[in-house]
Each structure stands twice: as structure tokens, then as C-alpha cells.
Coordinates of C-alpha atoms in Angstrom, one line a residue:
M17 CA -93.5 -178.3 0.3
R18 CA -95.6 -176.5 3.4
E19 CA -92.8 -177.8 5.9
L20 CA -90.0 -176.3 3.5
G21 CA -91.7 -172.8 3.8
Y22 CA -92.9 -172.9 0.3
L23 CA -96.7 -172.3 1.0
T24 CA -96.5 -169.9 3.9
H25 CA -98.0 -167.0 1.8
R26 CA -100.5 -169.1 -0.1
L27 CA -99.5 -167.2 -3.3
E28 CA -98.7 -170.5 -4.9
R29 CA -102.3 -171.4 -6.0
W30 CA -102.8 -168.4 -8.0
F31 CA -99.7 -169.0 -10.2
A32 CA -99.7 -172.6 -10.4
L33 CA -103.9 -172.7 -10.4
D34 CA -104.1 -175.5 -13.4
P35 CA -100.5 -176.5 -14.0
W36 CA -101.5 -179.5 -16.1
S37 CA -103.5 -177.8 -18.6
S38 CA -100.6 -176.1 -20.1
R39 CA -99.4 -177.7 -23.7
T40 CA -96.1 -176.0 -24.2
F41 CA -93.2 -174.6 -22.1
W42 CA -93.7 -171.0 -23.5
Q43 CA -97.5 -171.0 -22.9
E44 CA -96.6 -171.6 -19.0
L45 CA -93.7 -169.3 -19.0
L46 CA -95.5 -166.4 -20.6
L47 CA -98.6 -167.0 -17.9
V48 CA -96.2 -166.9 -15.1
A49 CA -94.5 -164.1 -16.1
A50 CA -97.4 -162.0 -17.1
K51 CA -98.9 -162.6 -13.5
G52 CA -95.9 -161.9 -11.5
A53 CA -95.5 -158.8 -13.7
T54 CA -98.9 -157.5 -13.0
L55 CA -98.3 -157.7 -9.2
V56 CA -94.9 -156.3 -8.9
S57 CA -95.2 -153.4 -11.3
L58 CA -98.0 -152.2 -9.1
F59 CA -95.8 -151.8 -6.1
A60 CA -92.7 -150.5 -8.0
A61 CA -94.8 -147.5 -9.5
L62 CA -95.7 -146.3 -5.9
P63 CA -92.6 -145.1 -4.9
M64 CA -91.9 -143.2 -8.4
I65 CA -95.7 -142.0 -8.6
A66 CA -95.2 -140.7 -4.6
A67 CA -91.8 -138.9 -5.4
M68 CA -93.2 -137.0 -9.2
L69 CA -96.0 -135.7 -7.1
S70 CA -94.0 -134.4 -3.9
R71 CA -91.8 -132.7 -6.5
N72 CA -94.3 -131.5 -8.8
G73 CA -97.0 -130.5 -6.5
P74 CA -100.8 -131.5 -6.9
L75 CA -101.8 -132.3 -10.5
P76 CA -105.1 -132.4 -11.9
L77 CA -106.8 -136.1 -11.4
G78 CA -106.6 -136.9 -15.0
E79 CA -102.9 -136.3 -15.6
T80 CA -101.9 -138.0 -12.1
L81 CA -103.7 -141.2 -13.2
A82 CA -102.1 -140.6 -17.0
L83 CA -98.5 -140.6 -14.8
A84 CA -99.5 -143.5 -12.8
A85 CA -100.4 -145.5 -15.7
A86 CA -97.1 -144.3 -17.7
Y87 CA -95.0 -146.1 -14.6
L88 CA -97.3 -149.1 -14.5
V89 CA -96.8 -149.9 -18.3
L90 CA -93.3 -149.5 -18.2
W91 CA -92.5 -151.7 -15.2
L92 CA -95.2 -154.3 -16.1
A93 CA -92.9 -154.4 -19.4
A94 CA -89.6 -154.5 -17.4
V95 CA -90.4 -157.1 -14.8
F96 CA -92.2 -159.2 -17.5
V97 CA -88.7 -159.5 -19.4
L98 CA -86.9 -160.1 -16.1
L99 CA -89.3 -162.8 -14.8
L100 CA -89.0 -164.4 -18.6
A101 CA -84.7 -164.2 -18.1
A102 CA -85.0 -165.9 -14.5
A103 CA -87.3 -168.5 -15.7
A104 CA -85.3 -169.4 -18.6
A105 CA -82.2 -169.6 -16.3
L106 CA -83.9 -171.7 -14.0
E107 CA -85.0 -174.1 -16.9
L108 CA -81.4 -175.6 -16.6
R109 CA -82.3 -177.1 -13.3
P110 CA -86.0 -177.0 -12.5
A111 CA -86.2 -179.0 -9.7
A112 CA -83.6 -177.0 -7.9
G113 CA -86.7 -174.4 -7.3
I114 CA -88.2 -177.4 -5.2
E115 CA -85.3 -179.2 -3.8
R116 CA -83.3 -176.3 -2.5
P117 CA -85.3 -173.3 -0.9
S118 CA -82.2 -171.2 -0.2
L119 CA -81.9 -171.2 -4.1
L120 CA -85.2 -170.2 -5.0
T121 CA -85.6 -167.6 -2.0
G122 CA -82.1 -166.0 -2.8
L123 CA -83.2 -165.7 -6.6
A124 CA -86.4 -164.0 -5.5
L125 CA -85.0 -161.4 -3.2
A126 CA -82.3 -160.6 -6.0
L127 CA -85.0 -160.0 -8.4
A128 CA -86.7 -157.8 -5.7
L129 CA -83.3 -155.9 -5.1
V130 CA -82.6 -155.3 -8.7
I131 CA -85.7 -153.4 -9.1
A132 CA -85.6 -151.8 -5.8
A133 CA -82.0 -150.6 -7.1
C134 CA -83.3 -149.2 -10.1
I135 CA -85.8 -147.1 -8.4
G136 CA -83.1 -145.8 -6.0
V137 CA -80.9 -144.9 -9.0
W138 CA -84.0 -143.0 -10.6
W139 CA -84.6 -141.3 -7.5
V140 CA -81.0 -140.0 -7.1
G141 CA -81.3 -138.5 -10.3
F142 CA -83.1 -135.6 -9.1
D143 CA -81.7 -132.1 -8.5
G144 CA -82.4 -130.8 -5.4
E145 CA -83.0 -132.6 -2.1
P146 CA -86.3 -134.3 -1.1
G147 CA -89.0 -132.7 1.3
A148 CA -89.5 -134.3 4.6
I149 CA -92.6 -136.1 3.7
E150 CA -90.7 -137.7 0.6
R151 CA -88.0 -138.7 2.5
V152 CA -89.9 -141.0 4.4
A153 CA -92.7 -142.4 2.0
V154 CA -90.4 -143.5 -0.7
P155 CA -88.0 -145.6 1.3
A156 CA -91.1 -147.4 3.0
L157 CA -92.7 -147.9 -0.3
I158 CA -89.4 -149.3 -1.4
L159 CA -89.3 -151.4 1.4
L160 CA -93.0 -152.6 0.9
L161 CA -91.9 -153.7 -2.8
I162 CA -89.1 -155.7 -1.7
V163 CA -91.1 -157.8 0.6
V164 CA -93.6 -158.3 -2.1
G165 CA -91.6 -158.8 -4.7
T166 CA -89.8 -161.6 -3.0
V167 CA -93.1 -163.4 -2.1
V168 CA -94.2 -162.9 -5.8
F169 CA -91.0 -164.1 -7.5
S170 CA -90.7 -166.9 -5.2
A171 CA -94.3 -168.1 -6.0
A172 CA -94.1 -167.4 -9.9
L173 CA -90.7 -169.4 -9.8
L174 CA -92.1 -172.4 -7.8
S175 CA -95.0 -172.5 -9.9
F176 CA -92.6 -172.9 -13.1
S177 CA -90.6 -175.3 -11.5
I178 CA -93.7 -177.5 -10.6
H179 CA -94.6 -177.5 -14.2
E180 CA -91.2 -178.3 -15.4
T181 CA -90.6 -181.1 -12.9
G182 CA -94.3 -182.8 -13.4
R183 CA -94.5 -182.8 -9.4
I184 CA -97.5 -181.2 -8.1
P185 CA -97.6 -180.5 -4.3
A186 CA -100.4 -180.1 -2.3
V187 CA -101.5 -176.6 -2.2
A188 CA -103.4 -174.0 0.0
R189 CA -107.0 -173.4 -1.1
R190 CA -106.9 -169.9 -0.4
S191 CA -105.0 -167.4 -2.5
R192 CA -103.5 -164.2 -0.8
S193 CA -102.9 -162.7 -4.3
L194 CA -106.0 -161.1 -4.5
P195 CA -105.4 -159.3 -1.1
I196 CA -102.1 -157.9 -2.2
L197 CA -103.3 -156.7 -5.4
L198 CA -106.3 -155.0 -3.7
A199 CA -103.9 -153.4 -1.2
G200 CA -101.7 -152.2 -3.8
G201 CA -104.5 -150.7 -5.7
A202 CA -105.8 -149.0 -2.7
M203 CA -102.7 -147.6 -1.7
L204 CA -102.4 -146.4 -5.5
V205 CA -105.7 -144.6 -5.1
A206 CA -104.5 -143.1 -1.9
I207 CA -101.9 -141.5 -3.1
V208 CA -103.5 -140.2 -6.2
A209 CA -106.3 -138.5 -4.3
A210 CA -104.3 -137.2 -1.6
S211 CA -101.7 -135.6 -3.9
S212 CA -104.0 -134.6 -6.7
G213 CA -105.4 -131.1 -7.1
P214 CA -107.9 -128.9 -8.8
S215 CA -107.7 -128.3 -12.3
G216 CA -107.9 -124.8 -13.8
Q217 CA -106.7 -121.4 -13.6
P218 CA -107.3 -119.1 -10.7
A219 CA -109.2 -116.1 -11.1
P220 CA -107.5 -113.0 -12.2
E221 CA -106.2 -110.7 -9.3
P222 CA -106.3 -106.7 -9.8
P223 CA -103.4 -105.2 -9.2
A224 CA -102.5 -104.3 -5.4
Q225 CA -102.9 -100.7 -4.6
I226 CA -100.2 -99.3 -3.0
V227 CA -98.7 -96.2 -1.5
V228 CA -95.4 -95.5 -3.6
E229 CA -92.7 -92.5 -3.2
P230 CA -92.1 -91.1 -6.7
T231 CA -88.4 -91.3 -8.0
E232 CA -86.8 -90.0 -11.0
V233 CA -84.3 -92.9 -11.2
R234 CA -83.5 -94.5 -14.7
L235 CA -82.0 -97.7 -14.2
A236 CA -80.4 -100.5 -16.3
L237 CA -79.7 -104.3 -15.3
V238 CA -77.6 -106.3 -16.9
A239 CA -77.3 -110.1 -15.6
V240 CA -74.6 -112.1 -16.8
D241 CA -74.7 -115.9 -16.2
G242 CA -70.9 -117.4 -15.3
L243 CA -69.7 -113.7 -14.2
T244 CA -68.2 -114.4 -10.9
R245 CA -66.6 -111.8 -8.5
E246 CA -63.0 -112.8 -9.3
L247 CA -63.5 -112.7 -13.3
L248 CA -64.8 -109.1 -12.7
L249 CA -61.9 -108.2 -10.1
A250 CA -59.6 -109.5 -13.2
R251 CA -61.0 -107.0 -15.7
P252 CA -60.2 -103.7 -14.2
G253 CA -61.9 -101.7 -17.1
L254 CA -65.1 -103.1 -16.2
R255 CA -64.9 -103.0 -12.3
E256 CA -63.8 -99.4 -12.5
S257 CA -67.0 -98.4 -14.0
F258 CA -69.0 -98.9 -10.7
A259 CA -69.2 -97.3 -7.1
T260 CA -70.3 -100.3 -5.4
E261 CA -69.2 -104.2 -5.4
V262 CA -70.9 -106.6 -3.0
P263 CA -70.3 -110.4 -3.0
L264 CA -73.8 -112.4 -3.6
A265 CA -74.5 -115.5 -2.3
F266 CA -76.8 -117.8 -4.9
P267 CA -78.5 -121.0 -4.0
R268 CA -76.4 -124.0 -5.8
D269 CA -79.0 -126.5 -6.2
E270 CA -81.1 -124.3 -8.9
S271 CA -80.9 -124.7 -12.4
A272 CA -80.1 -121.6 -14.7
A273 CA -83.7 -120.6 -15.3
G274 CA -84.6 -121.0 -11.8
R275 CA -81.7 -119.3 -10.3
W276 CA -82.6 -116.3 -12.6
A277 CA -86.2 -116.4 -11.8
S278 CA -85.6 -116.3 -8.3
V279 CA -83.2 -113.0 -8.9
G280 CA -85.9 -111.4 -10.9
T281 CA -88.9 -112.2 -9.0
G282 CA -87.4 -112.1 -5.2
T283 CA -89.3 -114.9 -4.3
P284 CA -88.2 -118.7 -4.0
S285 CA -88.5 -121.3 -6.2
D286 CA -91.8 -123.0 -4.5
L287 CA -93.5 -119.6 -5.3
H288 CA -92.4 -118.8 -8.8
R289 CA -92.5 -122.4 -10.1
V290 CA -89.4 -122.3 -12.2
S291 CA -87.0 -125.1 -11.2
S292 CA -85.2 -126.3 -14.5
V293 CA -84.6 -125.6 -18.3
E294 CA -86.8 -128.2 -19.6
G295 CA -89.6 -130.7 -18.3
I296 CA -92.1 -133.4 -20.0
R297 CA -95.4 -133.0 -20.8
I298 CA -98.0 -136.0 -20.0
G299 CA -100.3 -136.0 -23.2
A300 CA -101.2 -133.5 -25.3
E301 CA -102.3 -130.8 -22.9
G302 CA -101.0 -131.9 -19.7
R303 CA -99.3 -129.7 -17.2
V304 CA -95.5 -129.3 -17.8
L305 CA -93.7 -131.1 -14.9
Q306 CA -90.0 -129.5 -14.1
Q307 CA -88.8 -131.9 -11.4
V308 CA -87.9 -135.1 -13.1
S309 CA -85.1 -137.8 -12.7
R310 CA -82.2 -137.2 -15.0
F311 CA -82.7 -141.2 -15.2
D312 CA -86.6 -141.5 -15.7
P313 CA -87.6 -143.4 -18.8
L314 CA -90.3 -140.9 -19.4
R315 CA -87.5 -138.9 -20.8
S316 CA -86.5 -141.4 -23.1
P317 CA -86.6 -141.3 -26.9
L318 CA -89.0 -144.8 -26.8
A319 CA -91.4 -142.5 -24.5
G320 CA -91.4 -139.9 -26.8
W321 CA -92.0 -142.2 -29.8
T322 CA -95.1 -143.4 -28.1
R323 CA -96.4 -140.2 -27.7
L324 CA -96.9 -140.9 -24.2
V325 CA -95.1 -137.7 -22.9
R326 CA -92.5 -135.1 -24.6
R327 CA -89.7 -133.2 -23.6
Q328 CA -90.1 -129.6 -24.1
P329 CA -88.3 -126.3 -22.7
L330 CA -90.4 -124.4 -20.2
P331 CA -93.1 -122.5 -21.4
S332 CA -93.2 -118.7 -20.6
S333 CA -96.3 -119.1 -18.7
I334 CA -94.9 -121.7 -16.4
R335 CA -93.7 -118.7 -13.9
D336 CA -96.0 -117.8 -11.3
R337 CA -95.0 -114.7 -9.8
H338 CA -94.0 -111.7 -11.6
Y339 CA -90.6 -110.2 -12.5
V340 CA -89.8 -106.8 -10.9
W341 CA -89.9 -104.7 -14.0
E342 CA -93.4 -106.4 -14.8
I343 CA -94.7 -105.3 -11.7
L344 CA -93.3 -101.8 -12.3
A345 CA -94.7 -101.6 -15.8
A346 CA -98.1 -102.6 -14.8
R347 CA -98.4 -99.5 -12.3
G348 CA -96.9 -97.1 -15.3
I349 CA -93.1 -97.3 -15.2
P350 CA -91.9 -97.9 -18.6
A351 CA -89.8 -101.0 -18.8
V352 CA -87.9 -103.1 -21.4
A353 CA -86.6 -106.8 -20.7
V354 CA -84.7 -108.9 -23.2
N355 CA -83.9 -112.7 -23.2
W356 CA -84.9 -113.5 -19.8
W357 CA -86.0 -117.0 -18.7
V358 CA -89.6 -117.9 -19.7
S359 CA -90.8 -114.4 -20.5
R360 CA -92.9 -114.4 -23.8
G361 CA -92.0 -111.8 -26.1
E362 CA -94.7 -109.0 -26.1
D363 CA -95.3 -105.3 -26.6
E364 CA -98.1 -104.4 -24.5
G365 CA -98.8 -100.9 -21.9
A366 CA -95.9 -99.9 -20.5
L367 CA -93.6 -103.3 -21.1
R368 CA -91.9 -104.4 -23.8
S369 CA -90.4 -108.0 -23.5
I370 CA -88.5 -109.7 -26.0
G371 CA -88.4 -113.5 -25.3
Q372 CA -85.6 -115.8 -24.9
D373 CA -87.0 -118.6 -27.5
A374 CA -86.5 -116.2 -30.7
L375 CA -83.1 -115.0 -29.7
F376 CA -82.0 -118.7 -28.8
A377 CA -83.4 -120.3 -32.2
A378 CA -81.7 -117.3 -34.2
A379 CA -78.4 -117.6 -32.6
A380 CA -75.9 -118.4 -35.6
G381 CA -72.1 -119.5 -36.0
E382 CA -70.1 -122.2 -37.1
D383 CA -70.4 -124.3 -33.8
A384 CA -72.0 -123.8 -30.4
A385 CA -69.4 -121.7 -28.9
E386 CA -69.8 -119.1 -31.7
R387 CA -73.8 -119.4 -31.5
A388 CA -73.4 -118.7 -27.7
V389 CA -71.3 -115.3 -28.3
D390 CA -73.9 -114.4 -31.0
L391 CA -76.5 -115.0 -28.5
D392 CA -75.4 -112.2 -26.6
R393 CA -74.6 -109.8 -29.4
R394 CA -78.2 -110.4 -30.5
A395 CA -79.4 -109.5 -27.1
I396 CA -77.8 -106.3 -26.9
E397 CA -78.5 -105.4 -30.4
A398 CA -82.5 -106.2 -29.1
L399 CA -81.9 -104.0 -26.1
R400 CA -80.5 -101.1 -27.8
S401 CA -83.1 -101.2 -30.5
A402 CA -85.7 -100.7 -27.9
L403 CA -84.1 -98.1 -26.1
A404 CA -83.9 -96.0 -29.2
E405 CA -87.4 -96.7 -30.1
R406 CA -89.0 -95.8 -26.8
P407 CA -86.8 -95.2 -24.1
P408 CA -87.8 -96.6 -20.6
R409 CA -87.0 -95.8 -17.1
F410 CA -86.2 -99.6 -16.5
A411 CA -84.1 -101.8 -18.9
T412 CA -82.9 -104.9 -18.2
V413 CA -80.9 -107.9 -20.3
Y414 CA -79.9 -111.5 -19.4
L415 CA -76.5 -112.4 -21.1
P416 CA -75.5 -116.3 -21.0
A417 CA -72.8 -116.7 -23.5
L418 CA -69.9 -116.8 -20.7
D419 CA -71.7 -119.4 -18.7
I420 CA -72.3 -121.1 -21.8
V421 CA -68.7 -121.3 -22.9
I422 CA -66.9 -121.9 -19.9
N423 CA -69.2 -124.3 -18.3
R424 CA -71.5 -126.0 -20.6
L425 CA -69.5 -126.5 -23.7
D426 CA -66.2 -128.4 -24.0
A427 CA -64.6 -125.9 -26.3
G428 CA -61.0 -126.1 -24.7
E429 CA -58.7 -123.2 -23.3
G430 CA -57.8 -122.4 -26.7
R431 CA -61.4 -121.4 -27.8
S432 CA -63.0 -120.6 -24.4
I433 CA -60.3 -117.9 -23.4
P434 CA -60.8 -115.7 -26.3
L435 CA -64.4 -115.8 -26.4
S436 CA -64.8 -115.4 -22.7
L437 CA -63.0 -112.3 -23.2
E438 CA -65.1 -111.1 -25.9
A439 CA -67.7 -111.5 -23.7
L440 CA -66.4 -109.4 -21.3
D441 CA -65.5 -106.7 -23.4
R442 CA -69.0 -106.4 -25.2
I443 CA -70.6 -106.6 -21.6
A444 CA -68.4 -103.4 -20.6
A445 CA -69.2 -101.6 -24.4
L446 CA -72.8 -102.3 -23.0
V447 CA -72.2 -100.4 -19.7
A448 CA -70.7 -97.9 -21.3
D449 CA -73.5 -97.0 -23.8
L450 CA -76.1 -97.4 -21.0
R451 CA -74.3 -95.0 -18.8
S452 CA -74.0 -92.3 -21.6
S453 CA -77.7 -92.7 -22.1
G454 CA -78.2 -91.6 -18.8
Y455 CA -78.9 -94.8 -17.0
E456 CA -77.6 -95.8 -13.4
V457 CA -76.1 -99.3 -14.5
M458 CA -76.2 -102.2 -12.2
V459 CA -74.6 -105.8 -13.1
I460 CA -75.2 -108.9 -11.4
G461 CA -73.3 -112.1 -12.3
A462 CA -73.8 -115.9 -10.9
P463 CA -71.5 -118.8 -11.4
G464 CA -72.5 -121.3 -13.5
D465 CA -73.1 -124.8 -12.7
R466 CA -69.8 -126.2 -11.3
Q467 CA -68.0 -123.2 -11.7
Q468 CA -66.0 -122.1 -9.0
G469 CA -66.1 -118.4 -7.6
S470 CA -69.1 -116.5 -5.7
G471 CA -71.5 -114.3 -7.2
V472 CA -71.4 -110.5 -7.6
L473 CA -73.3 -107.1 -7.6
V474 CA -71.7 -103.7 -8.8
S475 CA -73.6 -100.7 -8.8
M476 CA -73.3 -96.9 -10.0
L477 CA -75.3 -96.4 -6.9
P478 CA -74.1 -96.9 -3.6
F479 CA -75.4 -99.7 -1.3
D480 CA -75.0 -99.6 2.4
R481 CA -74.0 -103.2 2.9
R482 CA -71.1 -104.9 1.9
E483 CA -72.5 -108.6 1.7
A484 CA -75.9 -109.6 0.1
E485 CA -78.1 -112.6 -1.1
A486 CA -79.3 -113.0 -4.6
S487 CA -82.7 -112.5 -3.2
D488 CA -81.9 -109.1 -2.2
L489 CA -81.8 -107.4 -5.7
A490 CA -85.8 -107.4 -6.3
P491 CA -86.6 -105.5 -3.0
T492 CA -83.8 -103.1 -3.9
L493 CA -85.0 -102.4 -7.4
L494 CA -88.6 -101.7 -5.9
E495 CA -87.3 -99.5 -3.5
L496 CA -85.0 -97.4 -6.0
F497 CA -88.5 -96.9 -7.8
G498 CA -90.5 -95.9 -4.7
F499 CA -92.4 -99.5 -4.3
P500 CA -92.5 -101.6 -1.5
A501 CA -91.3 -105.3 -1.2
S502 CA -94.0 -108.0 -0.7
S503 CA -93.7 -110.5 2.2
E504 CA -93.1 -113.2 -0.3
M505 CA -89.9 -112.0 -0.9
D506 CA -87.3 -113.5 1.1
G507 CA -84.4 -110.6 0.4
R508 CA -84.1 -106.8 2.0
P509 CA -83.1 -103.9 0.2
L510 CA -79.6 -102.9 0.0
L511 CA -80.0 -99.0 0.6
G512 CA -80.6 -99.2 4.5
T513 CA -84.5 -98.3 4.0
G514 CA -85.7 -101.9 5.0
S515 CA -87.9 -100.5 7.5
R516 CA -90.9 -99.5 4.8
P517 CA -93.9 -101.5 5.3
R518 CA -94.4 -104.5 3.0
I519 CA -97.8 -105.3 1.2
S520 CA -98.3 -109.0 1.2
T521 CA -98.2 -110.0 -2.5
Y522 CA -98.2 -108.2 -6.2
G523 CA -100.5 -111.4 -7.1
S524 CA -99.7 -114.0 -9.6
R525 CA -99.7 -114.3 -13.1
T526 CA -102.8 -116.2 -14.9
R527 CA -101.7 -117.1 -18.6
A528 CA -102.3 -120.6 -19.4
E529 CA -99.7 -123.1 -20.1
E530 CA -100.0 -122.7 -24.2
P531 CA -97.5 -124.7 -26.5
D532 CA -95.6 -122.6 -29.0
A533 CA -94.9 -123.5 -32.5
R534 CA -91.3 -122.6 -31.8
D535 CA -90.8 -125.0 -28.9
Q536 CA -89.1 -127.8 -30.9
E537 CA -86.6 -125.4 -32.7
Y538 CA -86.1 -123.6 -29.1
Y539 CA -85.5 -127.1 -27.6
E540 CA -82.9 -127.9 -30.3
A541 CA -81.2 -124.7 -29.6
L542 CA -80.8 -125.3 -25.9
R543 CA -79.6 -128.8 -26.5
S544 CA -76.9 -127.2 -28.9
L545 CA -76.1 -124.8 -26.1
G546 CA -75.4 -127.2 -23.4
Y547 CA -78.5 -126.7 -21.4
V548 CA -80.1 -130.1 -22.2
R549 CA -78.1 -133.3 -21.9

């Protein structure tokens, strides 16, 4: 046996420790499968834990351990079933495991590659590109899994063959299974310790004291998801209302929520922390993880049934940096915001915010396309009502129906074209109303997922540049109200006054992530409108 290469790793003694004591076929089979699954699942969980921590940032230690335990349990069950199937197939010719080394090695390598391929598919399911550390760590851990998995599977299947044939070879007295188990555990602990961060919220920061140049501008911003420059030019009645039109470049690898959070805050996603429409929460009070693979088993109904994790829309507190209108309202500029992503409904101080969850859940109609159009209608009515009650100096509304009808629902051209025209006509009427109320109006449009065309920004105020980035909007709005941009904002104003000194930051939000009783209703609304698959 040693000459044939079966005992080079010295794992066989752990698997076949006392093979003659087994009384039945199933007793030995279950014992071997449990031992093999214990070792392999430890190394199968490592690349998944490393990728999740790299994508979602530091987690409190307890949540990191819970995430690691979830993947370990899932892989333990999967590898256990895989080994049962392989051993059952080997039962047809148990002696082949001893007599044909190539068969045993090939079968063990095939099993290890199946697990590695599953992890590879899981890894590809993430949105966006991995970071530099993740690009190195995950492949290295998968390679380690293939090596260890091949050794463990060989030993497990050989042990099963020995039991079935009744031929007990001389085995090495020292086992290497314990060192492998300890090494895998040490790597897991190292990843957990290195990637875990302190829990809790930072101390509240006082508003930054800055010097402003007071202005008298009254401005309204209409954000239209799914509105491209090509669609705008195809509706002359809407385009002719504005003095300036510039194409906008949007990052294509962000979700709708992340894209519009970047527009409204002016900061990249690693600062405002919005990168998806939904996430998963580990346990009852854990942090919502947004960067989750589309093929992650934690998103399956089975995981939700076990109450290990639950899928939910992003809570309003997930955003870390302020929207521009929150910055203005905190400094005395009355503002109204309607239907923006991860904004909680509130009426406090100079800011009135009407959250998205209530509007999405209240949208009505016979089918999803009609509900999408009704969603825009309700958002516009909420904006008009707020303007009539207490006219602010800044008003904004987010309208997603065009994107939903064109990109997220399979309504067919017979339905999508008239509904899209209806949405555009409603936007044109809103612009006319805002203009008659004394507001300077801007409309910003972004192409939806997989939609052709470029973003666009049109304004009744003249701009000095003919091309812009989506990140330029936030500094431009601050400039119009006499406030400087912050150094955290990527863009620069479109008004030609970008030489104004910047402040370092406008601070961060300090709200805790509080579950809302309407989360499930809101989540179902997102699913029906095509945001959640």
C-alpha cells in the first residue's frame, strides 16, 4: 500500500482507525462521510468567508463568527451528501479503490474540483469587481481546498474500500488529519480576527462650521431612473423647457439604490455604503450585508426557513453620508425630498422627507406595470402636497416608473411604450408646475440596468461645461446655495466656480440600523416591481 502511494499523507489511519469494529455497511459509511465532511467543510468555507468580509467590510466579531458558522454548516451537509454518493458508487466495485490507484486519485480529485467549481460560480455571482486582496486570497484558498480535499477524499474512500474488502493494510502510526484540522482552524481564526472590526456606532459629530455666500435661488431636482439623453431628445416638449443639456456618465456596475445614493451624496459607494437594493441580515439584530452573491445559499428560502438569515430591503439607516438636501436643511435651508432610496419618512426641522417604503407598498394597479406608473403618480402628488403646505427653497423627487417599465418588467412593446409615454408626459407636467411655482428646475436621468443610452442632466440654469459626471451634481447643488463641496465628493461644480475652498467633510450619519415593521411589505413590493429576483 505504501509503495502504491496510498499512505504518503498518513491520513488513512484516522479514517480506518478501527475498521473491524463496524457492524454494518451504513454505520461505516456514515462514519467515513462525517469525518471527511468535517475536514473538507472547514477549507470550503474559508474562501467564502474571505470574499464576504472583503466585500462587506469589517463586521463585529459575533456576526463574523455567525457568518462563518453558517457556511461551515452548509458545507458540512453538502460534503456529507457528496461523500455518501461517491462511496455508494464505489460500493459497486470496492476493491477498485485499492487495486487501481488512478481510479481512487481521479475520483478524489473530481470531488474536490466539484466543490471548488461551486465556490467559483458563487464568486462570479457578485456584482462589481473584487478588490486586489480578494483577487489573491480567494483563488489561493480555493487552490488550498483542492489540495486538501483530494487528500481527504482519497483517505476517506480508501478507508471505505478497506472496510468493504476486509483487507487491512499496514497503516502509518501517526495521523496528519489533526495538523490539517488545526491549520484550517488557525486560518479561519486569522481571517476572522484580521477582518473583524469593532461594533457600535461612532459618537455623533457636530455640524461642520463653514463660511457660506447666501443666495436666493429656489431649486427643484427631478431624478428620473430610466431616462436617457436619447429619450429626452425624442420628446421635444420636455427638452425645450430647459436652457442647458449635458450628457452624464454614470458608473455601470452599481445598483439603482447605489447609483442614486452616489448622485445625491456626491460620494462614492465605499463612503455612503449603499451598493444594492436588498441584503441579508445575520441573526435578529446583525448588520445588513449588501454585497452577497446571487448564488449564495444564504439567500435561499431554506436559509430563511431556518431563521439563520433573512433577506430584506436596505433600511433607511444604511446610508452613511448625507444627501445634499440633508446638508442644506441642517444649515437652515428648508427642503423637501420624496421617494429617494434609503431615506426614512420624517418631518423634522427644515427637512421634510417622504420615504420610499410607504410609497412603494401603497402603489396600486392590476399588474406590476400599472403599479409602477401609480408609484410615480403618488410620489408627484406627495411632492405637490408638501410644496403647498410649506414651500421650501429646495425640493426633489425620485421617479422610477420609466426604468421599471422599460427594464425590469417584461410587459411587451404593446404595454411598455404607452406606459413610458405616460410617464414622460407626467414628468413634463411636473416640470411645468414647478416652473410656474417659481422654481429653477433640473432633471437628471440615468439609464437603467442593461439599458442602452447615456445619462443626461438638463437645467433651466446655464452650465459652463458640456460634459459631466454624475458625481458633479452634488457639488453643483451646494454651489448654487452658497455652500462649498467637501473633499469626500468626487465631482466638481458645473458653474465654473470650482476654485472655492472645500471643507474636509460634512460628517456622517449616526442612526442605528433599526428593523421596520413594514420591511416585509416593502420587500414584496420591490419583488413585484422587478428590483428583486
